[in-house]
Amino acid sequence: MIAATRFSFLDRSRTREGQDGPQALRDTVRLAQEVEALGYHRFWVSEHHSVPGVAGSAPTVLAAAVAGATSTIRVGTGGVMLPNHQPLVVAEQFGVLASLFPGRVDMGLGRSVGFTDGIRRALGHDKRDAEDFPGRLAELLGWIDGTQQTYPQVHARPAEGLRIPAYVLAIGDGAAVAAAAGLPLVIGDLRGRDKVLRAIEVYRRDFRPSARAERPEVIVSGTVAVAGTRQEARRLLVPEAWAMAYSRTHGVFPPLAPAEHVESLTMTARERELYEQGLTGHIRGTEEQVAGQLETALKETGADEVLVTTSTYDRAGLLDSLRRLARLAHLPPAG
């Protein structure tokens, strides 16, 4: 099953201790080149606003840089958070991308809004915009298809008439939105397997074929760490696990710290609990161990594709993990 499955990568442009946001963005572009050379199917970037540990705030701009630095891999967003933007503007941005890089651009769309009330006010949106995600999605697709009628004589140029694949990012409720719109579903993460399986079941049951997708298509996302030993794979997960634990106890999302620094920290009981939770449930281990875990995940979800979302301080370790995963998945190297 692994050899018959597509593998892709989503980079969140996480900052690391001692380095700034611009460096994280440059690292994302370099990583895309390496991921392309390994034979991965897509490279996506994310959208976050006013998060100290994340540099990627303008995914279509970053996707353009990634596409310009690569030549064959599909490039897209995982995703543009549609409640934060006017659908016309999103259509125009993807129209420009798809015009510059024909046949390579994916439009991944999510329903999240700003992380805090202050961020939402600064963006000019609130939680009600997230509730209207299906309507905003329909308007966006109408701009691209040329079928929108709300604004007569207004056109999304150069997007109108282009074939730009659209994907709906979901945790739970979004699966029904993807099914109703007849779009591929991107769902995660793999740790909450029961919740993911329920959402996939709803999606496949209620899927309505459309001009964009004749059948359901499921992309499951999650952390995958492959190393020479299970302990080495675990250490790749340490920086992100601590960042999540710290954010939930201090309200601030910090840059990624080296694993050895995190392991030397004295944590409160609550921090330790959240930190240990952050290390559990991921697909990790040696190539043989990961192959077994992936086979199980693919059998349970019936996924067409795996979108790897691993973040870590050790970029060399991350690249080694991706090489090992490419080897066990028999990905064809680019060129």
mmCIF file of C-alpha atoms in Angstrom:
data_model
loop_
_atom_site.group_PDB
_atom_site.id
_atom_site.type_symbol
_atom_site.label_atom_id
_atom_site.label_comp_id
_atom_site.label_asym_id
_atom_site.label_seq_id
_atom_site.Cartn_x
_atom_site.Cartn_y
_atom_site.Cartn_z
ATOM 1 C CA MET A 1 0.000 0.000 0.000
ATOM 2 C CA ILE A 2 2.855 2.396 0.749
ATOM 3 C CA ALA A 3 4.338 2.067 -2.728
ATOM 4 C CA ALA A 4 0.929 2.845 -4.267
ATOM 5 C CA THR A 5 0.477 6.012 -2.170
ATOM 6 C CA ARG A 6 1.590 9.547 -2.970
ATOM 7 C CA PHE A 7 3.703 11.343 -0.358
ATOM 8 C CA SER A 8 3.918 15.121 0.025
ATOM 9 C CA PHE A 9 5.255 17.641 2.538
ATOM 10 C CA LEU A 10 3.817 20.683 4.321
ATOM 11 C CA ASP A 11 6.285 23.129 5.859
ATOM 12 C CA ARG A 12 5.056 25.628 8.448
ATOM 13 C CA SER A 13 8.206 27.794 8.251
ATOM 14 C CA ARG A 14 8.885 27.320 11.959
ATOM 15 C CA THR A 15 11.538 29.574 13.434
ATOM 16 C CA ARG A 16 14.382 28.105 15.449
ATOM 17 C CA GLU A 17 16.237 29.468 18.469
ATOM 18 C CA GLY A 18 18.984 31.842 17.370
ATOM 19 C CA GLN A 19 17.478 32.432 13.932
ATOM 20 C CA ASP A 20 14.884 34.897 12.676
ATOM 21 C CA GLY A 21 11.799 34.715 10.483
ATOM 22 C CA PRO A 22 13.572 35.593 7.214
ATOM 23 C CA GLN A 23 15.949 32.683 7.781
ATOM 24 C CA ALA A 24 12.982 30.334 8.361
ATOM 25 C CA LEU A 25 11.454 31.414 5.038
ATOM 26 C CA ARG A 26 14.733 30.863 3.203
ATOM 27 C CA ASP A 27 14.970 27.433 4.865
ATOM 28 C CA THR A 28 11.493 26.618 3.550
ATOM 29 C CA VAL A 29 12.533 27.384 -0.026
ATOM 30 C CA ARG A 30 15.713 25.301 0.296
ATOM 31 C CA LEU A 31 13.793 22.431 1.833
ATOM 32 C CA ALA A 32 11.364 22.495 -1.094
ATOM 33 C CA GLN A 33 14.269 21.962 -3.478
ATOM 34 C CA GLU A 34 15.453 18.981 -1.448
ATOM 35 C CA VAL A 35 11.946 17.515 -1.173
ATOM 36 C CA GLU A 36 11.528 17.838 -4.938
ATOM 37 C CA ALA A 37 14.800 15.997 -5.557
ATOM 38 C CA LEU A 38 13.585 13.129 -3.349
ATOM 39 C CA GLY A 39 10.493 12.603 -5.494
ATOM 40 C CA TYR A 40 7.707 13.897 -3.258
ATOM 41 C CA HIS A 41 4.467 14.822 -5.015
ATOM 42 C CA ARG A 42 3.682 18.258 -3.500
ATOM 43 C CA PHE A 43 5.224 20.910 -1.289
ATOM 44 C CA TRP A 44 2.737 23.101 0.561
ATOM 45 C CA VAL A 45 3.133 26.094 2.876
ATOM 46 C CA SER A 46 0.834 27.365 5.633
ATOM 47 C CA GLU A 47 -0.758 30.590 6.895
ATOM 48 C CA HIS A 48 -0.291 31.931 10.427
ATOM 49 C CA HIS A 49 -0.614 35.495 11.682
ATOM 50 C CA SER A 50 1.254 37.074 14.623
ATOM 51 C CA VAL A 51 2.598 33.722 15.864
ATOM 52 C CA PRO A 52 6.146 34.234 17.220
ATOM 53 C CA GLY A 53 7.362 30.774 16.232
ATOM 54 C CA VAL A 54 5.997 30.769 12.677
ATOM 55 C CA ALA A 55 7.238 32.969 9.815
ATOM 56 C CA GLY A 56 4.764 31.931 7.117
ATOM 57 C CA SER A 57 2.097 34.652 7.122
ATOM 58 C CA ALA A 58 1.588 35.045 3.351
ATOM 59 C CA PRO A 59 1.279 31.568 1.821
ATOM 60 C CA THR A 60 0.634 32.580 -1.787
ATOM 61 C CA VAL A 61 3.726 34.813 -1.742
ATOM 62 C CA LEU A 62 5.831 32.022 -0.239
ATOM 63 C CA ALA A 63 4.374 29.484 -2.673
ATOM 64 C CA ALA A 64 5.525 31.717 -5.530
ATOM 65 C CA ALA A 65 9.067 31.720 -4.148
ATOM 66 C CA VAL A 66 8.971 27.929 -3.771
ATOM 67 C CA ALA A 67 7.624 27.428 -7.280
ATOM 68 C CA GLY A 68 10.288 29.731 -8.706
ATOM 69 C CA ALA A 69 13.045 27.747 -6.977
ATOM 70 C CA THR A 70 11.749 24.344 -8.143
ATOM 71 C CA SER A 71 10.713 22.916 -11.495
ATOM 72 C CA THR A 72 8.576 19.771 -11.219
ATOM 73 C CA ILE A 73 7.013 19.379 -7.772
ATOM 74 C CA ARG A 74 3.451 20.604 -7.256
ATOM 75 C CA VAL A 75 3.323 23.706 -5.059
ATOM 76 C CA GLY A 76 0.455 25.022 -2.995
ATOM 77 C CA THR A 77 -1.012 26.165 0.268
ATOM 78 C CA GLY A 78 -1.956 24.121 3.280
ATOM 79 C CA GLY A 79 -3.723 26.368 3.409
ATOM 80 C CA VAL A 80 -5.002 29.802 2.732
ATOM 81 C CA MET A 81 -7.443 30.514 5.570
ATOM 82 C CA LEU A 82 -10.410 31.695 3.547
ATOM 83 C CA PRO A 83 -12.261 33.494 6.395
ATOM 84 C CA ASN A 84 -9.293 35.900 6.599
ATOM 85 C CA HIS A 85 -9.597 37.064 2.978
ATOM 86 C CA GLN A 86 -11.998 38.254 0.317
ATOM 87 C CA PRO A 87 -12.618 35.357 -2.094
ATOM 88 C CA LEU A 88 -12.007 37.616 -5.111
ATOM 89 C CA VAL A 89 -8.501 38.458 -3.883
ATOM 90 C CA VAL A 90 -7.713 34.787 -3.221
ATOM 91 C CA ALA A 91 -8.899 33.892 -6.725
ATOM 92 C CA GLU A 92 -6.704 36.604 -8.236
ATOM 93 C CA GLN A 93 -3.647 35.470 -6.280
ATOM 94 C CA PHE A 94 -4.013 31.860 -7.357
ATOM 95 C CA GLY A 95 -4.731 33.006 -10.894
ATOM 96 C CA VAL A 96 -1.358 34.744 -10.956
ATOM 97 C CA LEU A 97 0.365 31.680 -9.478
ATOM 98 C CA ALA A 98 -1.274 29.270 -11.904
ATOM 99 C CA SER A 99 -0.434 31.550 -14.831
ATOM 100 C CA LEU A 100 3.229 31.757 -13.877
ATOM 101 C CA PHE A 101 3.566 28.055 -13.013
ATOM 102 C CA PRO A 102 0.966 26.234 -15.146
ATOM 103 C CA GLY A 103 0.029 22.733 -14.099
ATOM 104 C CA ARG A 104 1.863 22.900 -10.767
ATOM 105 C CA VAL A 105 -0.301 24.999 -8.406
ATOM 106 C CA ASP A 106 -2.667 23.609 -5.728
ATOM 107 C CA MET A 107 -5.207 25.734 -3.841
ATOM 108 C CA GLY A 108 -5.511 24.309 -0.318
ATOM 109 C CA LEU A 109 -8.190 26.157 1.682
ATOM 110 C CA GLY A 110 -8.960 26.189 5.401
ATOM 111 C CA ARG A 111 -11.640 27.701 7.629
ATOM 112 C CA SER A 112 -9.557 28.946 10.582
ATOM 113 C CA VAL A 113 -9.508 32.585 11.628
ATOM 114 C CA GLY A 114 -6.907 34.510 13.628
ATOM 115 C CA PHE A 115 -5.624 32.847 16.786
ATOM 116 C CA THR A 116 -6.737 35.628 19.175
ATOM 117 C CA ASP A 117 -9.396 38.338 19.246
ATOM 118 C CA GLY A 118 -6.699 40.953 18.642
ATOM 119 C CA ILE A 119 -5.419 39.195 15.526
ATOM 120 C CA ARG A 120 -8.937 38.739 14.205
ATOM 121 C CA ARG A 121 -9.685 42.437 14.686
ATOM 122 C CA ALA A 122 -6.430 43.369 12.940
ATOM 123 C CA LEU A 123 -7.384 41.130 10.005
ATOM 124 C CA GLY A 124 -10.846 42.688 9.903
ATOM 125 C CA HIS A 125 -12.655 39.383 10.474
ATOM 126 C CA ASP A 126 -14.189 37.380 13.288
ATOM 127 C CA LYS A 127 -15.449 33.880 14.053
ATOM 128 C CA ARG A 128 -18.657 34.468 12.113
ATOM 129 C CA ASP A 129 -16.580 34.501 8.929
ATOM 130 C CA ALA A 130 -15.457 30.944 9.715
ATOM 131 C CA GLU A 131 -19.092 29.888 10.044
ATOM 132 C CA ASP A 132 -19.683 31.113 6.476
ATOM 133 C CA PHE A 133 -16.836 29.001 5.086
ATOM 134 C CA PRO A 134 -19.095 27.030 2.690
ATOM 135 C CA GLY A 135 -20.437 30.282 1.215
ATOM 136 C CA ARG A 136 -16.978 31.803 0.863
ATOM 137 C CA LEU A 137 -15.716 28.596 -0.735
ATOM 138 C CA ALA A 138 -18.562 28.600 -3.261
ATOM 139 C CA GLU A 139 -17.886 32.252 -4.097
ATOM 140 C CA LEU A 140 -14.169 31.574 -4.599
ATOM 141 C CA LEU A 141 -14.829 28.639 -6.925
ATOM 142 C CA GLY A 142 -17.372 30.777 -8.794
ATOM 143 C CA TRP A 143 -14.754 33.457 -9.429
ATOM 144 C CA ILE A 144 -12.427 30.855 -10.934
ATOM 145 C CA ASP A 145 -15.115 29.019 -12.911
ATOM 146 C CA GLY A 146 -16.662 32.265 -14.154
ATOM 147 C CA THR A 147 -20.050 31.340 -12.707
ATOM 148 C CA GLN A 148 -20.402 33.861 -9.882
ATOM 149 C CA GLN A 149 -23.361 36.207 -10.352
ATOM 150 C CA THR A 150 -23.307 38.242 -7.135
ATOM 151 C CA TYR A 151 -21.088 40.911 -8.709
ATOM 152 C CA PRO A 152 -22.163 41.422 -12.355
ATOM 153 C CA GLN A 153 -19.429 42.435 -14.796
ATOM 154 C CA VAL A 154 -16.707 41.750 -12.222
ATOM 155 C CA HIS A 155 -14.139 39.118 -13.154
ATOM 156 C CA ALA A 156 -11.219 37.507 -11.310
ATOM 157 C CA ARG A 157 -8.406 38.014 -13.763
ATOM 158 C CA PRO A 158 -6.317 36.085 -14.662
ATOM 159 C CA ALA A 159 -7.929 33.255 -12.663
ATOM 160 C CA GLU A 160 -11.214 32.967 -14.526
ATOM 161 C CA GLY A 161 -11.263 29.874 -16.717
ATOM 162 C CA LEU A 162 -8.041 28.359 -15.365
ATOM 163 C CA ARG A 163 -7.879 24.807 -14.003
ATOM 164 C CA ILE A 164 -6.711 25.334 -10.421
ATOM 165 C CA PRO A 165 -7.192 22.232 -8.236
ATOM 166 C CA ALA A 166 -8.890 23.059 -4.912
ATOM 167 C CA TYR A 167 -8.601 21.123 -1.642
ATOM 168 C CA VAL A 168 -10.490 21.550 1.635
ATOM 169 C CA LEU A 169 -8.457 21.314 4.852
ATOM 170 C CA ALA A 170 -10.448 19.873 7.723
ATOM 171 C CA ILE A 171 -10.232 18.509 11.229
ATOM 172 C CA GLY A 172 -13.859 17.412 11.586
ATOM 173 C CA ASP A 173 -16.771 19.509 10.343
ATOM 174 C CA GLY A 174 -14.907 20.545 7.212
ATOM 175 C CA ALA A 175 -15.233 17.014 5.852
ATOM 176 C CA ALA A 176 -18.932 17.657 5.185
ATOM 177 C CA VAL A 177 -18.058 20.915 3.402
ATOM 178 C CA ALA A 178 -15.591 19.105 1.139
ATOM 179 C CA ALA A 179 -18.173 16.398 0.388
ATOM 180 C CA ALA A 180 -20.905 18.899 -0.506
ATOM 181 C CA ALA A 181 -18.548 20.886 -2.744
ATOM 182 C CA GLY A 182 -17.223 17.758 -4.460
ATOM 183 C CA LEU A 183 -13.604 18.557 -3.544
ATOM 184 C CA PRO A 184 -10.672 16.484 -2.272
ATOM 185 C CA LEU A 185 -10.308 16.357 1.514
ATOM 186 C CA VAL A 186 -7.102 17.013 3.466
ATOM 187 C CA ILE A 187 -7.541 15.826 7.035
ATOM 188 C CA GLY A 188 -5.373 15.311 10.103
ATOM 189 C CA ASP A 189 -3.740 14.615 12.148
ATOM 190 C CA LEU A 190 -3.067 10.884 12.282
ATOM 191 C CA ARG A 191 -2.857 10.884 16.091
ATOM 192 C CA GLY A 192 -6.610 11.382 16.446
ATOM 193 C CA ARG A 193 -7.282 8.315 14.352
ATOM 194 C CA ASP A 194 -10.853 7.618 15.506
ATOM 195 C CA LYS A 195 -11.964 11.207 14.855
ATOM 196 C CA VAL A 196 -10.247 11.192 11.469
ATOM 197 C CA LEU A 197 -11.879 7.903 10.479
ATOM 198 C CA ARG A 198 -15.345 9.204 11.393
ATOM 199 C CA ALA A 199 -14.810 12.339 9.322
ATOM 200 C CA ILE A 200 -13.547 10.339 6.338
ATOM 201 C CA GLU A 201 -16.584 8.077 6.571
ATOM 202 C CA VAL A 202 -18.900 11.109 6.454
ATOM 203 C CA TYR A 203 -16.937 12.564 3.549
ATOM 204 C CA ARG A 204 -17.094 9.419 1.431
ATOM 205 C CA ARG A 205 -20.752 8.798 2.270
ATOM 206 C CA ASP A 206 -21.918 12.311 1.379
ATOM 207 C CA PHE A 207 -19.527 13.101 -1.471
ATOM 208 C CA ARG A 208 -21.171 14.721 -4.497
ATOM 209 C CA PRO A 209 -19.228 14.320 -7.751
ATOM 210 C CA SER A 210 -18.334 17.631 -9.355
ATOM 211 C CA ALA A 211 -16.499 19.034 -12.337
ATOM 212 C CA ARG A 212 -13.435 19.223 -10.086
ATOM 213 C CA ALA A 213 -13.539 15.670 -8.670
ATOM 214 C CA GLU A 214 -15.513 12.669 -9.871
ATOM 215 C CA ARG A 215 -14.785 10.579 -6.792
ATOM 216 C CA PRO A 216 -13.734 11.160 -3.180
ATOM 217 C CA GLU A 217 -10.031 11.829 -2.673
ATOM 218 C CA VAL A 218 -8.512 11.702 0.807
ATOM 219 C CA ILE A 219 -5.154 13.152 1.858
ATOM 220 C CA VAL A 220 -4.230 12.404 5.475
ATOM 221 C CA SER A 221 -1.729 14.672 7.189
ATOM 222 C CA GLY A 222 0.466 14.080 10.186
ATOM 223 C CA THR A 223 3.944 13.862 11.659
ATOM 224 C CA VAL A 224 6.231 11.117 10.377
ATOM 225 C CA ALA A 225 9.743 10.765 11.805
ATOM 226 C CA VAL A 226 12.152 8.139 10.469
ATOM 227 C CA ALA A 227 15.660 7.601 11.845
ATOM 228 C CA GLY A 228 18.291 4.962 12.487
ATOM 229 C CA THR A 229 16.733 4.112 15.862
ATOM 230 C CA ARG A 230 13.360 4.685 17.499
ATOM 231 C CA GLN A 231 15.021 6.926 20.099
ATOM 232 C CA GLU A 232 16.565 9.132 17.386
ATOM 233 C CA ALA A 233 13.181 9.426 15.722
ATOM 234 C CA ARG A 234 11.630 10.417 19.056
ATOM 235 C CA ARG A 235 14.211 13.182 19.509
ATOM 236 C CA LEU A 236 13.131 14.733 16.215
ATOM 237 C CA LEU A 237 9.701 15.256 17.802
ATOM 238 C CA VAL A 238 10.981 16.806 21.040
ATOM 239 C CA PRO A 239 11.255 20.479 19.921
ATOM 240 C CA GLU A 240 7.712 20.672 18.553
ATOM 241 C CA ALA A 241 6.270 18.766 21.530
ATOM 242 C CA TRP A 242 7.843 21.278 23.919
ATOM 243 C CA ALA A 243 6.736 24.273 21.831
ATOM 244 C CA MET A 244 3.135 23.044 21.956
ATOM 245 C CA ALA A 245 3.314 22.369 25.703
ATOM 246 C CA TYR A 246 4.812 25.806 26.336
ATOM 247 C CA SER A 247 2.176 27.560 24.221
ATOM 248 C CA ARG A 248 -0.628 25.884 26.144
ATOM 249 C CA THR A 249 0.809 26.850 29.527
ATOM 250 C CA HIS A 250 2.213 30.319 28.725
ATOM 251 C CA GLY A 251 0.050 31.546 25.847
ATOM 252 C CA VAL A 252 3.091 32.120 23.610
ATOM 253 C CA PHE A 253 4.254 29.853 20.810
ATOM 254 C CA PRO A 254 8.081 29.834 21.026
ATOM 255 C CA PRO A 255 10.732 29.128 18.390
ATOM 256 C CA LEU A 256 11.910 25.525 18.209
ATOM 257 C CA ALA A 257 14.690 24.677 20.666
ATOM 258 C CA PRO A 258 17.342 21.943 20.300
ATOM 259 C CA ALA A 259 16.213 18.568 21.650
ATOM 260 C CA GLU A 260 19.102 18.419 24.131
ATOM 261 C CA HIS A 261 18.065 21.771 25.608
ATOM 262 C CA VAL A 262 14.436 20.686 25.984
ATOM 263 C CA GLU A 263 15.437 17.404 27.606
ATOM 264 C CA SER A 264 17.482 19.312 30.227
ATOM 265 C CA LEU A 265 14.588 21.539 31.280
ATOM 266 C CA THR A 266 12.855 21.336 34.649
ATOM 267 C CA MET A 267 9.160 21.225 33.758
ATOM 268 C CA THR A 268 6.084 21.757 35.885
ATOM 269 C CA ALA A 269 3.731 18.802 36.221
ATOM 270 C CA ARG A 270 1.337 20.346 33.684
ATOM 271 C CA GLU A 271 4.132 21.143 31.236
ATOM 272 C CA ARG A 272 5.461 17.589 31.553
ATOM 273 C CA GLU A 273 2.002 16.133 30.959
ATOM 274 C CA LEU A 274 1.438 18.190 27.813
ATOM 275 C CA TYR A 275 4.972 17.560 26.593
ATOM 276 C CA GLU A 276 4.602 13.783 26.913
ATOM 277 C CA GLN A 277 1.230 13.966 25.168
ATOM 278 C CA GLY A 278 2.914 15.824 22.328
ATOM 279 C CA LEU A 279 5.341 12.955 21.833
ATOM 280 C CA THR A 280 2.726 10.206 21.614
ATOM 281 C CA GLY A 281 0.702 8.855 18.725
ATOM 282 C CA HIS A 282 2.932 10.007 15.866
ATOM 283 C CA ILE A 283 4.305 7.686 13.198
ATOM 284 C CA ARG A 284 7.948 7.327 14.159
ATOM 285 C CA GLY A 285 10.805 4.868 14.375
ATOM 286 C CA THR A 286 13.147 3.012 12.065
ATOM 287 C CA GLU A 287 12.242 2.460 8.422
ATOM 288 C CA GLU A 288 10.868 -0.983 9.229
ATOM 289 C CA GLN A 289 8.820 0.297 12.167
ATOM 290 C CA VAL A 290 7.451 3.262 10.211
ATOM 291 C CA ALA A 291 6.560 1.024 7.274
ATOM 292 C CA GLY A 292 4.369 -1.081 9.572
ATOM 293 C CA GLN A 293 2.698 1.966 11.132
ATOM 294 C CA LEU A 294 2.072 3.536 7.728
ATOM 295 C CA GLU A 295 0.556 0.351 6.339
ATOM 296 C CA THR A 296 -1.869 0.304 9.272
ATOM 297 C CA ALA A 297 -2.792 3.975 8.808
ATOM 298 C CA LEU A 298 -3.347 3.528 5.085
ATOM 299 C CA LYS A 299 -5.491 0.429 5.571
ATOM 300 C CA GLU A 300 -7.643 2.205 8.160
ATOM 301 C CA THR A 301 -8.079 5.479 6.264
ATOM 302 C CA GLY A 302 -7.942 4.282 2.666
ATOM 303 C CA ALA A 303 -5.986 7.477 1.973
ATOM 304 C CA ASP A 304 -4.792 8.329 -1.513
ATOM 305 C CA GLU A 305 -1.928 10.436 -0.199
ATOM 306 C CA VAL A 306 0.038 11.247 2.966
ATOM 307 C CA LEU A 307 0.931 14.886 3.677
ATOM 308 C CA VAL A 308 3.885 14.868 6.066
ATOM 309 C CA THR A 309 3.882 17.804 8.505
ATOM 310 C CA THR A 310 6.982 17.119 10.623
ATOM 311 C CA SER A 311 8.604 20.141 12.302
ATOM 312 C CA THR A 312 11.877 19.974 14.220
ATOM 313 C CA TYR A 313 14.887 22.084 15.194
ATOM 314 C CA ASP A 314 17.335 19.683 13.521
ATOM 315 C CA ARG A 315 17.006 20.415 9.797
ATOM 316 C CA ALA A 316 19.652 17.823 8.898
ATOM 317 C CA GLY A 317 17.715 15.250 10.910
ATOM 318 C CA LEU A 318 14.482 16.259 9.170
ATOM 319 C CA LEU A 319 16.058 15.866 5.742
ATOM 320 C CA ASP A 320 17.467 12.466 6.731
ATOM 321 C CA SER A 321 13.963 11.444 7.866
ATOM 322 C CA LEU A 322 12.509 12.522 4.531
ATOM 323 C CA ARG A 323 15.210 10.594 2.667
ATOM 324 C CA ARG A 324 14.448 7.454 4.639
ATOM 325 C CA LEU A 325 10.706 7.876 4.079
ATOM 326 C CA ALA A 326 11.272 8.382 0.350
ATOM 327 C CA ARG A 327 13.311 5.192 0.269
ATOM 328 C CA LEU A 328 10.736 3.046 2.031
ATOM 329 C CA ALA A 329 7.945 4.534 -0.132
ATOM 330 C CA HIS A 330 9.965 3.880 -3.308
ATOM 331 C CA LEU A 331 9.568 7.472 -4.458
ATOM 332 C CA PRO A 332 11.148 8.121 -7.868
ATOM 333 C CA PRO A 333 13.877 10.786 -7.524
ATOM 334 C CA ALA A 334 13.242 13.911 -9.584
ATOM 335 C CA GLY A 335 14.891 13.825 -13.001
#
